[in-house]
mmCIF file of C-alpha atoms in Angstrom:
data_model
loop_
_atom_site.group_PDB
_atom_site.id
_atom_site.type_symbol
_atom_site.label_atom_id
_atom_site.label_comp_id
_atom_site.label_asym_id
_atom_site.label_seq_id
_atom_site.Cartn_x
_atom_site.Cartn_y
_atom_site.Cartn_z
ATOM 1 C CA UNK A 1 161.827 127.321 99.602
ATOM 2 C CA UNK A 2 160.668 128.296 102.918
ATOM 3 C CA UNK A 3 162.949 127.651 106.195
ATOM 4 C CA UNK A 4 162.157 127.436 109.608
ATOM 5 C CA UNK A 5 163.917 129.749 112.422
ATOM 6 C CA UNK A 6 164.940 127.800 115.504
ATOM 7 C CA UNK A 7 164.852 129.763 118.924
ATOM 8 C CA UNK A 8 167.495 129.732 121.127
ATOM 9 C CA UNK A 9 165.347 129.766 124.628
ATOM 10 C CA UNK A 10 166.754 132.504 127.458
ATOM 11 C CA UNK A 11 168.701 130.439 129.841
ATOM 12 C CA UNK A 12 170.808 128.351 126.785
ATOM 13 C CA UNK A 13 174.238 130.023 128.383
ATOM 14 C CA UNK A 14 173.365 127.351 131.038
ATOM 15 C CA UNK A 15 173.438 125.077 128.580
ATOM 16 C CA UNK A 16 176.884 125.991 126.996
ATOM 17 C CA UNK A 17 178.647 126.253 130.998
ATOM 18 C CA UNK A 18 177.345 122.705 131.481
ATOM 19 C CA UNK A 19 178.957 121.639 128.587
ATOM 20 C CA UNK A 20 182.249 122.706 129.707
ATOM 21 C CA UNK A 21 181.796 120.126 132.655
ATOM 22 C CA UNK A 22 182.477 117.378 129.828
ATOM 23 C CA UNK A 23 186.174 117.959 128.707
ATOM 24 C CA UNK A 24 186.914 118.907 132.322
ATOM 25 C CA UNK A 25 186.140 115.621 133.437
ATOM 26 C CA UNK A 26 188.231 113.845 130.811
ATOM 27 C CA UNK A 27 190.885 115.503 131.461
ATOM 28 C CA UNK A 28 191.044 114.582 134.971
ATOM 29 C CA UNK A 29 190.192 110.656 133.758
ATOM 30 C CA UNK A 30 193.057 111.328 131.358
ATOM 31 C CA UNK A 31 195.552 112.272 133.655
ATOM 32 C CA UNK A 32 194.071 109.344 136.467
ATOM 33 C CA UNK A 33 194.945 106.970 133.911
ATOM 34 C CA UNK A 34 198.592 108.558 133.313
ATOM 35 C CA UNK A 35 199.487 107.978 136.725
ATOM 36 C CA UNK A 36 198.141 104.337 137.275
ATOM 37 C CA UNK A 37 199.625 103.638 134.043
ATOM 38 C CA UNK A 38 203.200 105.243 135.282
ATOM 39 C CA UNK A 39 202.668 102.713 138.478
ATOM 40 C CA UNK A 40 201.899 99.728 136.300
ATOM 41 C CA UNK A 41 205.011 100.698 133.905
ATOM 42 C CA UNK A 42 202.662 100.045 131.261
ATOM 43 C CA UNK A 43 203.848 101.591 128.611
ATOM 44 C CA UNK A 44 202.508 102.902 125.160
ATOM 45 C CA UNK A 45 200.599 102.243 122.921
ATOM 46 C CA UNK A 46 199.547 99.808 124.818
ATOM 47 C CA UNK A 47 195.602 100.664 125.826
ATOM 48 C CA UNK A 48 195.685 97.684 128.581
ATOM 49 C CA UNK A 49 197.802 95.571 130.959
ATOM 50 C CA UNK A 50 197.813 91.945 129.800
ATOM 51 C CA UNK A 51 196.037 89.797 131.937
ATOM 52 C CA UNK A 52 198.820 88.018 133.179
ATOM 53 C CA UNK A 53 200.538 91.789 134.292
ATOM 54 C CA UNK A 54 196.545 92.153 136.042
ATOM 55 C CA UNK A 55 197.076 89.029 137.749
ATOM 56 C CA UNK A 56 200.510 90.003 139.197
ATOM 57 C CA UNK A 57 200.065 93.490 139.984
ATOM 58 C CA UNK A 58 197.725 95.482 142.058
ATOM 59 C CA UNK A 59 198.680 98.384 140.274
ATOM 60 C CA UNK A 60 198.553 96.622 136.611
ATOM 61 C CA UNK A 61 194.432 96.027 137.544
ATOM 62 C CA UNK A 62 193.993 99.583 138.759
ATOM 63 C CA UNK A 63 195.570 100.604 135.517
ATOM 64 C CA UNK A 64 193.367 98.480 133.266
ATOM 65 C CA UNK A 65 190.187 99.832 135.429
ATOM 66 C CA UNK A 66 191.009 103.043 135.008
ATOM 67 C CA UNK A 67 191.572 102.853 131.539
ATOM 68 C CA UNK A 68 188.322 101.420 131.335
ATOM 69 C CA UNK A 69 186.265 104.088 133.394
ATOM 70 C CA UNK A 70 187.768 106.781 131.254
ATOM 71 C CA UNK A 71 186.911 104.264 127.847
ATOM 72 C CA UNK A 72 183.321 103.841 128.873
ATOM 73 C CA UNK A 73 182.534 107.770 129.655
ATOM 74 C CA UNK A 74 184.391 108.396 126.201
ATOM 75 C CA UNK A 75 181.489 106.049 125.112
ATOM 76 C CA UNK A 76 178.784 108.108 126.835
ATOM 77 C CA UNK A 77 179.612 111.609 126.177
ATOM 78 C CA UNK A 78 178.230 111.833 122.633
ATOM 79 C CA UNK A 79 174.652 110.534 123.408
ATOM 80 C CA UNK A 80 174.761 112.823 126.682
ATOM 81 C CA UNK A 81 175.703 116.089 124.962
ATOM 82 C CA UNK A 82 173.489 115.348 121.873
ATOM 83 C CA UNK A 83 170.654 114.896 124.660
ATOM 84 C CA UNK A 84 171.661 117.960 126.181
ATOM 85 C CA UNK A 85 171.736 120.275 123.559
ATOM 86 C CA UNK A 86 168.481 119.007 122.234
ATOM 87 C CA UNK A 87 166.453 119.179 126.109
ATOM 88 C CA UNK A 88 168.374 122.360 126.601
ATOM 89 C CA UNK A 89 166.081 124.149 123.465
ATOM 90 C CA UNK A 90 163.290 122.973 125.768
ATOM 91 C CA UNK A 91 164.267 122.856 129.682
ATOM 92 C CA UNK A 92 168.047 124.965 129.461
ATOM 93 C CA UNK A 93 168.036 124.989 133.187
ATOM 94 C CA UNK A 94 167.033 121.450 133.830
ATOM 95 C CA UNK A 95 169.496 120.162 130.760
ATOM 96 C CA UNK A 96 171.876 122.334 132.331
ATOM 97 C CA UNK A 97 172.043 120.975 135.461
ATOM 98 C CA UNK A 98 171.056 117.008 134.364
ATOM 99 C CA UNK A 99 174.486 117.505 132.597
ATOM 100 C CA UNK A 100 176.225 119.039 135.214
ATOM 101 C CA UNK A 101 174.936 116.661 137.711
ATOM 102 C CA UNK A 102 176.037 113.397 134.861
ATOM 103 C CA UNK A 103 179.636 115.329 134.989
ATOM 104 C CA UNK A 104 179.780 114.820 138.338
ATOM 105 C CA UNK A 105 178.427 110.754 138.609
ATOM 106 C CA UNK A 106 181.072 110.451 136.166
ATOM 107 C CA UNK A 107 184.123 111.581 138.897
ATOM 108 C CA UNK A 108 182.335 109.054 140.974
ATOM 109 C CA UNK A 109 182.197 106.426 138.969
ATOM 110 C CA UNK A 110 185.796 107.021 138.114
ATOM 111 C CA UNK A 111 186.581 106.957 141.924
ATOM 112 C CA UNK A 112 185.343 104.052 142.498
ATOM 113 C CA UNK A 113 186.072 101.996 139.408
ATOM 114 C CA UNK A 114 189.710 103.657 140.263
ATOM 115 C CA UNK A 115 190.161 101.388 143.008
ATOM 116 C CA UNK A 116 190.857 98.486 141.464
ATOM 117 C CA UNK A 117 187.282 96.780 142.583
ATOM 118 C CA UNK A 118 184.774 97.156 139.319
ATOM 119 C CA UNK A 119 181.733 96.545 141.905
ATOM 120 C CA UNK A 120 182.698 100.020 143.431
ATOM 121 C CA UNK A 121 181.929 101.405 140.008
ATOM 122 C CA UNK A 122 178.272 100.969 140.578
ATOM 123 C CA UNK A 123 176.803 103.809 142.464
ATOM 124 C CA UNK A 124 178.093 105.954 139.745
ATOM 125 C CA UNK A 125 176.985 103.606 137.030
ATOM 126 C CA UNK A 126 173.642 103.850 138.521
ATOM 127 C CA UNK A 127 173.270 107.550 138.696
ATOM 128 C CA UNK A 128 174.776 108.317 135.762
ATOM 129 C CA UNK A 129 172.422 106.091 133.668
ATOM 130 C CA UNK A 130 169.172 107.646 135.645
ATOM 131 C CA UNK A 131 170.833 111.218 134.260
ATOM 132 C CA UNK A 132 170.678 110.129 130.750
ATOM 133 C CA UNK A 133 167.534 108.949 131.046
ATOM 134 C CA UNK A 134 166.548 111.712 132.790
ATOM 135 C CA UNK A 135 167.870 113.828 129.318
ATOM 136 C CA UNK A 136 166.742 111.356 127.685
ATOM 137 C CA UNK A 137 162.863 112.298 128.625
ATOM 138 C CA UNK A 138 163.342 115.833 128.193
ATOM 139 C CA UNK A 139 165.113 115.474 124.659
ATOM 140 C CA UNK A 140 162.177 113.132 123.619
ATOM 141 C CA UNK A 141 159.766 115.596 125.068
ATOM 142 C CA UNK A 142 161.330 118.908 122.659
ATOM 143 C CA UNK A 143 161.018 116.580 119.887
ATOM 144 C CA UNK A 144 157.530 115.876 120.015
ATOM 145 C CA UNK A 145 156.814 119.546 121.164
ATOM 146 C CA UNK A 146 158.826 119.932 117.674
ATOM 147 C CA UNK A 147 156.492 117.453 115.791
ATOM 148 C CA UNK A 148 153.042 118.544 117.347
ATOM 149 C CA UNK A 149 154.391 122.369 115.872
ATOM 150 C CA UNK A 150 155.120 121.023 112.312
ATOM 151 C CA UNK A 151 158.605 121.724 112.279
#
């Protein structure tokens, strides 16, 4: 049986200090949503405000968009690490600092989602989505340098 070596390129630390950007930022979600949800007294374990608590409270609909910024990055951090990891055997530097940069759209998005207006959300939607499909290239690209070397 005959096995194949992978190469970990010089510049992967990059790589693995990007990747520290991820739990960093959901954290901070995590502990935006503790204190919107201490302001809408909603309490656990209770994921949302009921609609009729949105509908009477200010602070019961920033709750409920917080909780929903921090739900949908929880959605997007597998895909963006597994995209990372992959570019980053490729590209480190450029994977390092897509991820980085996604990190950061996310504390934007959160921002403005955090408001209590989903439409200020967008910007950050936006540029986070262009990041992963940004990775998303460079990922696909490693994989077919991958499949053109027979591995």
């Amino acid at each position: 049986m005959s096995g194949t070596s992978i190469f970990i390129p010089q510049g992967f630390s990059y790589v693995a200090a990007s990747l520290i950007s991820v739990p960093l930022v959901l954290q901070w979600q995590a502990i935006y949503v503790s204190m919107a949800r201490k302001a809408a007294k909603v309490e656990y374990p209770r994921a949302y405000a009921e609609k009729a608590e949105q509908e009477a409270s200010p602070a019961a609909k920033v709750f409920n968009c917080r909780q929903r910024a921090h739900a949908n990055t929880l959605e997007n951090v597998p895909g963006a690490i597994v995209l990372t990891l992959l570019a980053g055997l490729g590209y480190p530097v450029f994977a390092a600092s897509a991820l980085g940069f996604w990190s950061f759209t996310r504390i934007i998005y959160t921002i403005g989602y955090g408001t209590g207006d989903p439409a200020k959300r967008i910007i950050g939607s936006e540029l986070s989505g262009l990041t992963l499909l940004a990775l998303l290239g460079g990922a696909g690209k490693v994989a077919y340098d991958f499949y053109v070397q027979g591995l």
